[in-house]
Coordinates of C-alpha atoms in Angstrom, one line a residue:
M847 CA -29.6 0.9 -128.8
N848 CA -27.2 -2.0 -128.6
K849 CA -24.8 0.2 -126.5
K850 CA -27.6 1.0 -124.0
K851 CA -28.3 -2.7 -123.7
R852 CA -24.7 -3.5 -123.1
V853 CA -24.4 -0.8 -120.4
A854 CA -27.6 -1.9 -118.7
G855 CA -26.4 -5.5 -118.9
S856 CA -23.1 -4.5 -117.3
V857 CA -24.8 -2.6 -114.5
T858 CA -27.2 -5.5 -113.8
A859 CA -24.3 -7.9 -113.8
A860 CA -22.3 -5.7 -111.3
V861 CA -25.4 -5.4 -109.0
L862 CA -25.9 -9.2 -109.1
T863 CA -22.3 -9.7 -108.3
L864 CA -22.4 -7.4 -105.3
C865 CA -25.6 -9.0 -104.1
S866 CA -24.1 -12.4 -104.3
V867 CA -21.0 -11.3 -102.4
F868 CA -22.7 -9.4 -99.6
S869 CA -26.2 -11.1 -99.3
F870 CA -26.8 -14.3 -101.1
A871 CA -23.5 -16.2 -101.1
P872 CA -24.4 -18.4 -98.1
A873 CA -27.9 -19.3 -99.4
F874 CA -26.5 -20.0 -102.9
A875 CA -23.8 -22.2 -101.4
A876 CA -26.3 -24.1 -99.2
E877 CA -28.4 -24.6 -102.3
T878 CA -25.5 -26.0 -104.3
D879 CA -24.3 -28.2 -101.4
G880 CA -27.8 -29.6 -100.8
L881 CA -28.3 -30.4 -104.5
E882 CA -24.9 -32.0 -104.9
T883 CA -25.4 -34.1 -101.7
A884 CA -28.8 -35.2 -103.0
I885 CA -27.3 -36.2 -106.4
L886 CA -24.4 -38.2 -104.8
T887 CA -26.8 -39.8 -102.4
A888 CA -29.1 -41.0 -105.1
K889 CA -26.3 -42.3 -107.4
T890 CA -24.8 -44.3 -104.5
F891 CA -27.8 -46.6 -104.7
I892 CA -29.0 -46.4 -108.3
D893 CA -27.4 -46.8 -111.6
V894 CA -27.9 -43.8 -113.9
P895 CA -26.7 -44.6 -117.5
A896 CA -24.1 -42.2 -118.8
D897 CA -26.1 -41.5 -121.9
M898 CA -29.0 -40.1 -119.8
D899 CA -27.4 -36.6 -120.2
E900 CA -30.5 -34.5 -119.7
F901 CA -30.9 -33.5 -116.0
D902 CA -33.3 -31.3 -114.1
Y903 CA -34.4 -31.0 -110.5
S904 CA -36.7 -29.3 -108.1
H905 CA -37.1 -29.2 -104.3
Y906 CA -39.7 -28.4 -101.7
T907 CA -40.1 -28.3 -98.0
S908 CA -42.4 -30.8 -96.3
N909 CA -45.3 -30.0 -94.1
D910 CA -44.0 -32.2 -91.3
T911 CA -42.8 -31.0 -87.9
P912 CA -39.9 -30.4 -88.1
P913 CA -40.0 -29.7 -91.8
Y914 CA -37.3 -31.1 -94.1
V915 CA -36.2 -30.5 -97.7
V916 CA -37.0 -33.0 -100.5
Y917 CA -35.0 -33.0 -103.7
S918 CA -36.6 -34.3 -106.8
L919 CA -34.0 -35.4 -109.4
N920 CA -34.6 -36.4 -113.0
W921 CA -32.3 -37.9 -115.6
S922 CA -33.5 -38.8 -119.1
N923 CA -32.8 -39.4 -122.8
E924 CA -34.8 -40.5 -125.8
D925 CA -35.0 -44.1 -124.6
G926 CA -36.0 -43.7 -121.0
S927 CA -35.7 -41.8 -117.7
V928 CA -34.7 -42.2 -114.0
H929 CA -36.4 -40.3 -111.3
A930 CA -35.3 -40.1 -107.6
E931 CA -36.2 -38.2 -104.5
V932 CA -33.8 -37.5 -101.6
A933 CA -35.0 -36.2 -98.2
N934 CA -33.0 -35.7 -95.0
G935 CA -30.0 -37.1 -96.8
R936 CA -31.8 -40.4 -97.6
L937 CA -33.0 -41.9 -100.8
V938 CA -36.8 -42.1 -100.3
S939 CA -37.9 -43.1 -103.8
F940 CA -36.8 -43.8 -107.4
S941 CA -38.3 -45.2 -110.6
R942 CA -36.8 -46.3 -113.9
Y943 CA -38.7 -46.3 -117.2
G944 CA -37.8 -47.4 -120.7
G945 CA -34.2 -48.1 -121.7
G946 CA -34.7 -51.4 -123.5
E947 CA -36.8 -53.4 -120.9
P948 CA -37.2 -57.0 -121.9
N949 CA -40.4 -58.4 -123.3
P950 CA -42.8 -59.2 -120.4
N951 CA -43.8 -62.4 -122.3
T952 CA -40.4 -63.9 -122.1
S953 CA -39.7 -66.7 -119.6
V954 CA -39.2 -65.9 -115.9
V955 CA -35.5 -66.0 -115.1
V956 CA -35.7 -64.6 -111.5
S957 CA -37.5 -66.5 -108.8
R958 CA -39.7 -64.8 -106.2
D959 CA -37.3 -65.6 -103.4
E960 CA -34.3 -64.1 -105.4
A961 CA -36.3 -61.0 -106.1
L962 CA -37.3 -60.7 -102.4
N963 CA -33.7 -61.0 -101.3
T964 CA -32.8 -58.2 -103.8
A965 CA -35.5 -56.0 -102.3
G966 CA -34.4 -56.7 -98.8
D967 CA -30.7 -56.1 -99.6
F968 CA -31.6 -52.8 -101.2
L969 CA -33.6 -51.6 -98.1
A970 CA -30.8 -52.6 -95.9
A971 CA -28.3 -50.6 -98.0
V972 CA -30.5 -47.5 -97.7
D973 CA -31.1 -47.8 -94.0
K974 CA -29.8 -50.9 -92.2
T975 CA -31.4 -50.1 -88.8
L976 CA -34.9 -49.5 -90.1
A977 CA -34.7 -52.3 -92.7
A978 CA -34.2 -54.7 -89.8
K979 CA -37.6 -53.7 -88.5
M980 CA -39.4 -54.0 -91.8
E981 CA -41.7 -57.0 -92.3
L982 CA -43.1 -58.3 -95.6
V983 CA -46.8 -57.7 -95.6
Q984 CA -47.8 -58.2 -99.2
S985 CA -46.3 -59.9 -102.3
V986 CA -47.9 -59.5 -105.7
S987 CA -46.7 -61.5 -108.7
D988 CA -49.1 -61.4 -111.6
V989 CA -47.7 -63.3 -114.5
N990 CA -49.3 -60.7 -116.9
T991 CA -46.8 -58.1 -115.5
P992 CA -43.0 -58.1 -115.8
S993 CA -42.4 -57.4 -112.1
Y994 CA -42.7 -58.7 -108.5
V995 CA -44.1 -56.1 -106.1
F996 CA -43.2 -56.4 -102.4
T997 CA -44.7 -54.2 -99.7
F998 CA -43.1 -54.0 -96.3
M999 CA -44.3 -52.4 -93.0
M1000 CA -42.2 -51.4 -90.0
K1001 CA -42.7 -53.1 -86.6
E1002 CA -41.7 -51.5 -83.3
N1003 CA -42.3 -53.3 -80.0
D1004 CA -43.7 -56.0 -82.2
I1005 CA -46.5 -53.6 -83.2
P1006 CA -47.1 -52.5 -86.9
V1007 CA -46.3 -48.9 -87.7
S1008 CA -48.8 -48.1 -90.4
F1009 CA -47.2 -44.9 -91.7
V1010 CA -43.7 -46.4 -92.3
T1011 CA -44.0 -48.6 -95.4
A1012 CA -41.7 -49.6 -98.3
R1013 CA -42.6 -50.8 -101.7
V1014 CA -40.1 -52.4 -104.0
Q1015 CA -40.7 -53.6 -107.6
V1016 CA -38.3 -56.1 -109.1
N1017 CA -38.2 -57.0 -112.8
K1018 CA -38.7 -60.7 -113.2
H1019 CA -36.5 -61.0 -116.2
T1020 CA -33.5 -58.9 -115.2
G1021 CA -33.6 -58.9 -111.4
E1022 CA -33.3 -55.1 -111.4
I1023 CA -35.3 -52.8 -109.1
T1024 CA -37.5 -50.6 -111.3
I1025 CA -39.6 -48.8 -108.6
Y1026 CA -38.8 -48.1 -105.0
Y1027 CA -40.7 -46.0 -102.4
W1028 CA -40.1 -45.8 -98.7
D1029 CA -42.8 -43.7 -96.9
G1030 CA -41.8 -42.4 -93.5
L1031 CA -38.1 -42.9 -94.0
A1032 CA -37.3 -39.2 -93.9
E1033 CA -39.0 -38.6 -90.5
D1034 CA -37.6 -38.5 -87.0
L1035 CA -39.7 -41.3 -85.5
K1036 CA -40.9 -40.9 -82.0
L1037 CA -43.3 -43.7 -81.1
P1038 CA -45.1 -44.0 -77.8
E1039 CA -44.3 -47.2 -75.9
P1040 CA -47.2 -49.4 -74.9
G1041 CA -47.8 -48.8 -71.2
K1042 CA -49.6 -50.5 -68.4
E1043 CA -52.5 -48.2 -68.9
N1044 CA -53.2 -49.6 -72.4
I1045 CA -56.5 -51.6 -72.5
T1046 CA -56.6 -55.3 -73.3
A1047 CA -57.6 -56.9 -76.6
E1048 CA -60.9 -57.9 -75.1
Q1049 CA -61.6 -54.4 -73.8
A1050 CA -60.6 -53.0 -77.2
R1051 CA -63.0 -55.3 -78.9
E1052 CA -65.8 -54.4 -76.5
A1053 CA -65.2 -50.6 -77.1
F1054 CA -65.1 -51.2 -80.9
M1055 CA -68.4 -53.1 -80.9
A1056 CA -70.0 -50.6 -78.5
A1057 CA -69.2 -47.9 -81.2
D1058 CA -71.0 -50.1 -83.8
G1059 CA -67.7 -50.9 -85.4
V1060 CA -69.3 -53.9 -87.1
R1061 CA -73.0 -53.5 -87.9
P1062 CA -75.8 -54.8 -90.1
E1063 CA -76.5 -52.7 -93.2
Y1064 CA -78.5 -53.0 -96.3
R1065 CA -76.4 -52.7 -99.5
A1066 CA -77.7 -52.5 -103.1
W1067 CA -76.0 -53.5 -106.4
Y1068 CA -77.0 -53.3 -110.0
D1069 CA -77.3 -56.4 -112.1
R1070 CA -76.7 -55.5 -115.8
E1071 CA -78.3 -58.7 -117.1
S1072 CA -81.6 -58.2 -115.4
K1073 CA -81.2 -54.4 -115.4
K1074 CA -82.4 -54.3 -111.8
R1075 CA -80.9 -53.6 -108.4
F1076 CA -80.8 -56.3 -105.8
V1077 CA -80.4 -55.8 -102.1
K1078 CA -78.7 -57.8 -99.4
L1079 CA -78.5 -57.5 -95.6
V1080 CA -74.8 -57.7 -94.7
Y1081 CA -72.4 -57.0 -91.9
A1082 CA -69.9 -54.2 -92.7
L1083 CA -67.4 -52.0 -91.0
K1084 CA -69.0 -48.8 -89.9
N1085 CA -65.9 -47.0 -90.9
S1086 CA -62.6 -48.5 -92.0
N1087 CA -60.9 -45.6 -90.2
L1088 CA -62.6 -46.3 -86.9
A1089 CA -60.1 -47.4 -84.2
V1090 CA -59.9 -47.5 -80.4
D1091 CA -57.2 -45.6 -78.5
A1092 CA -55.2 -46.8 -75.5
A1093 CA -57.9 -45.5 -73.2
G1094 CA -60.7 -47.4 -74.9
E1095 CA -62.2 -44.4 -76.7
P1096 CA -63.2 -44.6 -80.3
V1097 CA -61.2 -42.4 -82.7
I1098 CA -61.3 -41.6 -86.4
L1099 CA -57.9 -41.9 -88.0
N1100 CA -58.6 -39.2 -90.6
E1101 CA -61.3 -36.6 -91.1
I1102 CA -63.8 -36.9 -93.9
F1103 CA -65.1 -33.8 -95.7
G1104 CA -67.6 -33.3 -98.6
I1105 CA -70.9 -34.9 -99.5
N1106 CA -72.3 -36.5 -102.6
G1107 CA -73.1 -34.1 -105.4
D1108 CA -76.1 -34.0 -107.6
G1109 CA -76.1 -35.6 -111.0
T1110 CA -75.2 -33.6 -114.1
A1111 CA -77.7 -33.2 -116.8
M1112 CA -77.5 -35.4 -119.9
R1113 CA -77.6 -33.4 -123.1
A1114 CA -79.9 -34.8 -125.8
E1115 CA -78.1 -35.3 -129.2
A1116 CA -80.0 -34.3 -132.4
T1117 CA -80.5 -37.1 -134.9
A1118 CA -79.8 -36.6 -138.5
D1119 CA -82.6 -36.4 -141.0
S1120 CA -82.2 -39.2 -143.5
G1121 CA -84.9 -37.9 -145.7
A1122 CA -87.0 -41.1 -145.5
E1123 CA -90.5 -41.1 -144.0
P1124 CA -90.1 -41.8 -140.3
Q1125 CA -91.7 -44.8 -138.8
L1126 CA -92.3 -45.4 -135.1
T1127 CA -91.0 -48.7 -133.6
E1128 CA -92.9 -50.6 -130.9
A1129 CA -90.2 -49.4 -128.4
E1130 CA -90.7 -45.8 -129.4
I1131 CA -94.5 -46.1 -129.2
S1132 CA -94.2 -47.6 -125.7
E1133 CA -91.9 -44.8 -124.6
L1134 CA -94.4 -42.2 -125.9
N1135 CA -97.2 -43.9 -123.9
A1136 CA -95.0 -43.8 -120.8
L1137 CA -94.8 -40.0 -121.1
E1138 CA -98.5 -39.7 -120.4
G1139 CA -99.1 -38.5 -116.9
L1140 CA -95.7 -36.8 -116.5
L1141 CA -95.2 -33.2 -115.6
S1142 CA -95.1 -30.8 -118.5
R1143 CA -92.2 -28.4 -118.9
D1144 CA -94.2 -25.5 -117.4
E1145 CA -95.4 -27.7 -114.5
A1146 CA -91.8 -28.7 -113.7
R1147 CA -90.7 -25.0 -113.7
S1148 CA -93.6 -24.1 -111.4
V1149 CA -92.6 -26.9 -108.9
A1150 CA -89.0 -25.7 -109.0
I1151 CA -90.0 -22.0 -108.3
R1152 CA -92.3 -23.0 -105.5
L1153 CA -89.4 -24.9 -103.8
F1154 CA -86.8 -22.2 -104.5
P1155 CA -88.3 -18.7 -105.1
D1156 CA -84.9 -17.2 -105.7
I1157 CA -84.9 -18.7 -109.3
R1158 CA -88.1 -16.9 -110.2
G1159 CA -86.3 -14.0 -112.0
M1160 CA -83.6 -16.2 -113.5
D1161 CA -83.3 -17.2 -117.1
I1162 CA -83.8 -20.8 -118.2
R1163 CA -80.6 -22.0 -119.6
Y1164 CA -81.3 -25.7 -120.1
E1165 CA -84.2 -28.2 -119.8
S1166 CA -84.4 -31.9 -120.4
L1167 CA -86.6 -34.9 -119.7
R1168 CA -85.0 -38.3 -119.6
K1169 CA -85.5 -41.8 -118.3
E1170 CA -83.3 -42.9 -115.4
S1171 CA -80.5 -45.2 -116.6
M1172 CA -80.8 -47.4 -113.5
D1173 CA -84.5 -47.2 -112.6
G1174 CA -86.4 -47.8 -115.8
L1175 CA -89.7 -46.6 -114.3
R1176 CA -88.4 -43.2 -113.3
Y1177 CA -88.3 -40.1 -115.5
R1178 CA -86.4 -37.0 -114.5
W1179 CA -86.8 -33.3 -115.4
S1180 CA -83.5 -31.4 -115.3
L1181 CA -83.6 -27.6 -115.4
E1182 CA -80.8 -25.1 -115.2
F1183 CA -81.2 -21.4 -114.4
Y1184 CA -78.8 -18.4 -114.7
V1185 CA -78.7 -14.7 -114.2
K1186 CA -75.9 -12.2 -114.5
G1187 CA -74.8 -10.0 -111.7
A1188 CA -76.1 -6.4 -111.5
D1189 CA -72.8 -5.0 -112.7
G1190 CA -72.4 -7.6 -115.5
K1191 CA -69.8 -9.5 -113.5
G1192 CA -70.5 -12.9 -112.0
G1193 CA -74.0 -14.1 -111.4
A1194 CA -76.2 -16.8 -109.9
Y1195 CA -76.6 -20.4 -111.1
A1196 CA -79.1 -23.1 -110.1
S1197 CA -79.7 -26.7 -111.2
V1198 CA -82.9 -28.6 -110.3
N1199 CA -83.7 -32.2 -110.9
L1200 CA -87.3 -33.5 -110.3
D1201 CA -89.1 -36.8 -110.5
A1202 CA -91.2 -36.1 -113.6
K1203 CA -94.1 -38.1 -112.4
T1204 CA -94.4 -37.1 -108.7
G1205 CA -92.6 -33.7 -108.8
E1206 CA -90.4 -34.9 -105.9
L1207 CA -87.1 -33.0 -105.6
L1208 CA -84.2 -35.2 -106.5
S1209 CA -81.4 -32.7 -106.4
W1210 CA -80.6 -29.0 -106.1
Y1211 CA -77.5 -26.9 -106.5
Y1212 CA -77.2 -23.1 -106.1
S1213 CA -74.3 -20.7 -106.3
D1214 CA -74.1 -16.9 -106.3
D1215 CA -70.7 -15.5 -106.7
T1216 CA -72.0 -11.9 -106.2
Q1217 CA -72.5 -12.6 -102.4
N1218 CA -69.1 -14.0 -101.5
D1219 CA -68.4 -11.1 -99.1
G1220 CA -71.1 -12.1 -96.5
V1221 CA -70.2 -12.8 -92.9
P1222 CA -71.2 -16.2 -91.4
S1223 CA -74.1 -15.5 -89.0
V1224 CA -76.3 -18.6 -89.1
S1225 CA -75.8 -20.9 -86.1
Y1226 CA -75.4 -24.7 -86.3
D1227 CA -78.7 -25.2 -84.5
K1228 CA -80.6 -22.9 -87.0
A1229 CA -79.0 -24.6 -90.0
L1230 CA -79.9 -28.0 -88.7
E1231 CA -83.5 -26.8 -88.1
T1232 CA -83.7 -25.6 -91.7
A1233 CA -82.3 -28.8 -93.0
Q1234 CA -84.6 -31.0 -91.0
T1235 CA -87.7 -29.0 -91.9
F1236 CA -86.9 -29.1 -95.6
V1237 CA -86.1 -32.9 -95.5
E1238 CA -89.4 -33.6 -93.6
E1239 CA -91.4 -31.6 -96.1
N1240 CA -89.8 -32.9 -99.3
A1241 CA -88.3 -36.3 -98.7
A1242 CA -89.7 -38.0 -95.6
R1243 CA -93.2 -39.0 -96.8
D1244 CA -93.6 -42.6 -95.7
R1245 CA -89.8 -43.0 -95.5
T1246 CA -87.6 -43.4 -92.5
L1247 CA -84.7 -40.9 -92.5
R1248 CA -82.4 -40.1 -89.6
L1249 CA -79.6 -37.6 -89.1
S1250 CA -76.4 -39.6 -89.7
E1251 CA -75.0 -41.1 -86.5
D1252 CA -71.6 -41.9 -88.0
D1253 CA -68.7 -40.5 -85.9
A1254 CA -67.0 -38.9 -88.8
Q1255 CA -70.2 -37.3 -90.0
I1256 CA -71.1 -36.0 -86.6
E1257 CA -67.6 -34.5 -86.3
L1258 CA -68.2 -32.8 -89.7
Y1259 CA -71.4 -31.3 -88.4
R1260 CA -69.9 -30.0 -85.2
R1261 CA -66.4 -29.0 -86.4
P1262 CA -65.8 -25.5 -84.9
G1263 CA -65.3 -22.4 -87.0
T1264 CA -62.8 -19.7 -86.0
P1265 CA -62.4 -16.1 -87.2
E1266 CA -59.4 -17.2 -89.2
S1267 CA -61.2 -20.3 -90.6
P1268 CA -65.0 -19.7 -90.5
I1269 CA -67.6 -22.3 -91.5
Y1270 CA -69.2 -21.1 -94.7
S1271 CA -71.4 -24.1 -95.3
Y1272 CA -73.1 -26.7 -93.0
S1273 CA -73.3 -30.2 -94.4
F1274 CA -75.9 -32.6 -93.1
R1275 CA -76.6 -36.2 -94.1
F1276 CA -79.9 -38.0 -93.4
D1277 CA -79.6 -41.8 -93.7
R1278 CA -82.2 -44.2 -95.0
Y1279 CA -83.4 -47.0 -92.6
E1280 CA -85.3 -50.1 -93.3
H1281 CA -86.5 -52.4 -90.5
D1282 CA -84.5 -50.2 -88.2
I1283 CA -81.3 -51.0 -90.2
L1284 CA -79.1 -48.5 -92.0
F1285 CA -79.3 -48.7 -95.8
R1286 CA -75.8 -47.6 -96.9
D1287 CA -75.5 -44.9 -99.6
N1288 CA -79.2 -44.1 -99.5
G1289 CA -80.7 -41.0 -98.1
V1290 CA -80.4 -37.2 -98.3
N1291 CA -77.4 -34.8 -98.3
I1292 CA -78.1 -31.1 -97.7
N1293 CA -75.9 -28.0 -97.4
I1294 CA -76.9 -24.8 -95.7
D1295 CA -75.1 -21.5 -96.4
S1296 CA -73.9 -20.0 -93.1
K1297 CA -74.2 -16.4 -94.4
T1298 CA -77.7 -16.5 -95.9
G1299 CA -79.3 -19.6 -94.3
K1300 CA -80.3 -20.8 -97.7
I1301 CA -80.1 -24.3 -99.1
T1302 CA -77.2 -24.5 -101.6
R1303 CA -77.1 -28.2 -102.2
Y1304 CA -79.5 -31.1 -101.9
N1305 CA -79.4 -34.6 -103.1
C1306 CA -81.8 -37.4 -102.5
N1307 CA -80.5 -40.8 -103.4
W1308 CA -83.3 -43.3 -102.8
F1309 CA -83.5 -46.6 -104.7
E1310 CA -87.0 -47.4 -105.9
N1311 CA -88.6 -50.6 -107.2
I1312 CA -86.3 -52.9 -105.1
D1313 CA -87.0 -55.9 -102.9
I1314 CA -85.6 -55.4 -99.4
P1315 CA -85.1 -58.7 -97.4
E1316 CA -86.4 -58.7 -93.9
P1317 CA -84.0 -59.7 -91.1
V1318 CA -84.5 -63.4 -90.3
I1319 CA -83.4 -65.5 -87.4
E1320 CA -80.9 -68.1 -88.7
R1321 CA -80.2 -71.1 -86.5
G1322 CA -81.8 -69.2 -83.6
E1323 CA -79.0 -66.7 -83.5
G1324 CA -80.7 -63.7 -85.1
L1325 CA -78.4 -60.8 -86.0
N1326 CA -75.0 -61.6 -84.8
P1327 CA -72.4 -58.8 -85.3
E1328 CA -70.1 -60.5 -82.8
H1329 CA -69.7 -63.5 -85.1
A1330 CA -69.1 -61.1 -88.0
F1331 CA -66.3 -59.4 -86.0
D1332 CA -64.7 -62.8 -85.4
M1333 CA -64.7 -63.3 -89.2
Y1334 CA -63.0 -60.0 -89.8
D1335 CA -60.5 -60.6 -87.0
S1336 CA -59.6 -64.1 -88.4
R1337 CA -58.6 -62.5 -91.7
N1338 CA -57.2 -59.1 -90.7
V1339 CA -56.4 -59.2 -87.0
F1340 CA -57.7 -56.5 -84.7
G1341 CA -54.6 -55.5 -82.8
L1342 CA -52.3 -52.7 -81.7
K1343 CA -51.0 -50.4 -84.4
Y1344 CA -49.1 -47.1 -84.5
V1345 CA -50.9 -44.6 -86.6
K1346 CA -50.9 -40.9 -87.5
I1347 CA -54.1 -39.0 -86.6
Y1348 CA -54.4 -35.9 -88.8
Q1349 CA -56.3 -32.9 -87.4
S1350 CA -57.7 -30.1 -89.5
G1351 CA -54.3 -28.4 -89.7
G1352 CA -52.9 -31.1 -91.9
A1353 CA -49.5 -32.8 -91.6
R1354 CA -48.1 -30.3 -89.2
D1355 CA -50.8 -31.1 -86.6
A1356 CA -50.5 -34.9 -87.0
R1357 CA -49.9 -36.9 -83.9
V1358 CA -48.6 -40.4 -83.5
A1359 CA -50.9 -42.6 -81.5
L1360 CA -51.1 -46.2 -80.4
V1361 CA -54.5 -47.7 -81.3
W1362 CA -56.4 -50.9 -81.8
H1363 CA -57.2 -51.3 -85.5
W1364 CA -57.0 -53.8 -88.4
T1365 CA -53.3 -54.6 -88.6
T1366 CA -52.7 -56.7 -91.7
A1367 CA -52.1 -55.4 -95.2
E1368 CA -55.1 -57.1 -96.9
S1369 CA -58.0 -54.8 -97.5
V1370 CA -61.0 -55.1 -95.2
D1371 CA -63.3 -53.7 -97.9
Y1372 CA -65.5 -56.8 -98.1
L1373 CA -68.8 -57.7 -96.5
I1374 CA -70.3 -60.6 -94.7
D1375 CA -73.7 -62.0 -95.6
A1376 CA -76.0 -61.6 -92.5
V1377 CA -77.7 -64.9 -93.2
S1378 CA -75.1 -67.3 -94.6
F1379 CA -72.1 -65.5 -93.2
E1380 CA -70.4 -65.9 -96.5
L1381 CA -67.8 -63.3 -97.6
L1382 CA -69.1 -60.9 -100.3
G1383 CA -67.3 -58.5 -102.5
S1384 CA -68.3 -54.9 -101.8
Y1385 CA -68.2 -54.1 -105.5
N1386 CA -70.8 -56.6 -106.7
G1387 CA -72.3 -58.3 -103.7
M1388 CA -71.2 -61.7 -105.0
R1389 CA -69.1 -64.4 -103.3
Y1390 CA -65.6 -63.0 -102.3
R1391 CA -62.8 -65.3 -103.4
S1392 CA -59.1 -64.7 -103.8
A1393 CA -56.0 -66.8 -104.4
S1394 CA -55.0 -66.5 -100.8
D1395 CA -58.1 -68.4 -99.8
V1396 CA -57.3 -71.4 -102.1
S1397 CA -55.0 -74.3 -101.4
Y1398 CA -54.7 -77.7 -103.1
D1399 CA -54.3 -81.0 -101.4
D1400 CA -54.1 -83.2 -104.5
M1401 CA -50.9 -81.8 -106.1
A1402 CA -48.3 -83.3 -103.8
G1403 CA -45.7 -85.2 -105.9
H1404 CA -47.4 -84.3 -109.2
W1405 CA -45.0 -83.3 -112.0
A1406 CA -46.8 -79.9 -112.3
E1407 CA -46.9 -79.2 -108.6
S1408 CA -44.3 -76.4 -108.6
V1409 CA -45.8 -74.7 -111.7
V1410 CA -49.4 -74.8 -110.3
N1411 CA -48.3 -73.5 -107.0
E1412 CA -46.3 -70.7 -108.6
L1413 CA -49.3 -69.7 -110.6
L1414 CA -51.5 -69.9 -107.5
E1415 CA -49.1 -67.5 -105.8
S1416 CA -49.5 -65.1 -108.7
G1417 CA -53.3 -65.1 -108.4
Y1418 CA -54.2 -67.9 -110.8
Y1419 CA -56.6 -70.5 -109.4
Y1420 CA -58.8 -73.0 -111.1
T1421 CA -61.4 -74.0 -108.4
D1422 CA -62.8 -72.5 -105.3
G1423 CA -62.2 -75.6 -103.2
D1424 CA -59.1 -77.6 -102.2
K1425 CA -58.9 -79.7 -105.4
F1426 CA -57.0 -78.9 -108.5
M1427 CA -57.9 -82.2 -110.2
P1428 CA -54.7 -82.4 -112.3
G1429 CA -55.8 -85.7 -114.0
E1430 CA -59.1 -84.3 -115.2
R1431 CA -59.7 -82.9 -118.7
I1432 CA -60.4 -79.1 -118.6
T1433 CA -63.0 -77.4 -120.7
Q1434 CA -62.4 -74.3 -122.7
E1435 CA -64.6 -72.3 -120.3
G1436 CA -62.7 -73.7 -117.3
F1437 CA -59.4 -72.8 -118.9
L1438 CA -60.5 -69.2 -119.6
H1439 CA -61.7 -68.9 -115.9
Y1440 CA -58.2 -70.1 -114.9
L1441 CA -56.5 -67.7 -117.4
Y1442 CA -58.4 -64.7 -116.2
A1443 CA -58.5 -65.4 -112.5
P1444 CA -56.5 -62.3 -111.4
E1445 CA -58.7 -60.0 -113.4
R1446 CA -61.8 -61.7 -112.0
S1447 CA -60.4 -61.3 -108.5
Y1448 CA -59.7 -57.6 -109.0
Y1449 CA -63.1 -56.7 -110.5
Y1450 CA -65.4 -59.0 -108.7
N1451 CA -64.0 -59.4 -105.2
R1452 CA -64.3 -55.7 -104.4

């Protein structure tokens, strides 16, 4: 047996040797040369400790046009690791972890300016020509972290290039670069020059506003203390990806797919029997009383079958009745159905959620993997008719619902199918309106199967028991989206910007365009109160405040001026105004507000 193995091994070795000589030598050589070049390129710029003697790599070809090879290199030992990527002969990223990093609580020994110079010198070493065009757009220096983080963006013709950015992280205590990433460095950049045909800033603004770029909306948030939702009328960006091209036409910078899914059922947990005689508390008695007048299990099943007859012959797999976590006055029946396929393989599954008091359909999901071979035959118009009829019969009542008018959603409705890439499901969204104003994130999503014409997904998200403020005329101005635009523009600048617009084919079909859009690095994900024109965080609806909005005029010449300003640059601020009041005594509460300012800014200014 061993002899046979040796003979087989010899033959295999001989065959492989011949193959390498006659067929694969050039490819093997190219692979070796490419890897060696990538390793040497990476080690030209980064220090890999000699004791990191474990090495592995991989490579892939990008989806860009033309494509290029990216080498991913990894060195490691028990104490840490170094990772690098090389593309088109350039170092595009690296990161360093472990290896005896200093305690982040030690004193800062590297200033922000020194760290920024280190980052700039590194970019210049990697690519001097492009580095000269990179402009610092964001600097983060949280004292709770051991690093400065600098973000740069390329400018060409004095116009930001949104898809060429660099991020460099510098350790505050050692001055070493620990993370580096340069997006767009590996590409052959071909940017269109701004021509005489490009519209003016005023024309771009008019086109943006004509597309409802800034519009009034109702937004709702949940207050955990009162356990209620509250609603505000605000101004918001219709779509953060809405831009205006050189001809004055609105464009969406990337396509949006998918809809909100329905909620998953909550499983009730059994309670252990302690053996003691059970007693009902007042809260439990109140809950039992609340159950009176709700649909029974059989009634809930009947409603579900009436809406969706296909589940009539399916087995009940799960049922539950629960109180809504957000709306204390609503109870929900959740039912799940399942049936195996005729041949025992696959099957059909359905999930139904109903308002347990009114029987209203809240959500529906249906799948049948035994019918995957069907051919799309339902037209867009027929699917829309089915969706509209169902929504009118089951969700409209005294509500105002309109088919979504958002550009991205309309494009999603109308996206063409092809024989190679057919449309298997139509997705429609119907938005809620109050006082003729959109109520964001409220309404109905519905999917129609293009093979069967059946509803496969439905979700009604409609906040109940809330107070909706009516639009009021403030200072005789009424609703004023133009003023809101000015506020956005003052913080983010609506200007020319190079972008990549991705089509359905992905990166290979991306085109570079010159558009009018928000050009600064700061996020525009905040709102403007429609009455007070105060900035609001989109996450909680409260006043938006960040360290960049704060400056002190009472610190000049004070012995703590440099320290206070350094902390302010790191996101630590004590008051919302222009006074630090260094001579005043600070309370414990005030000190904690000061200490946790960066965390508050992150969680509450969104």
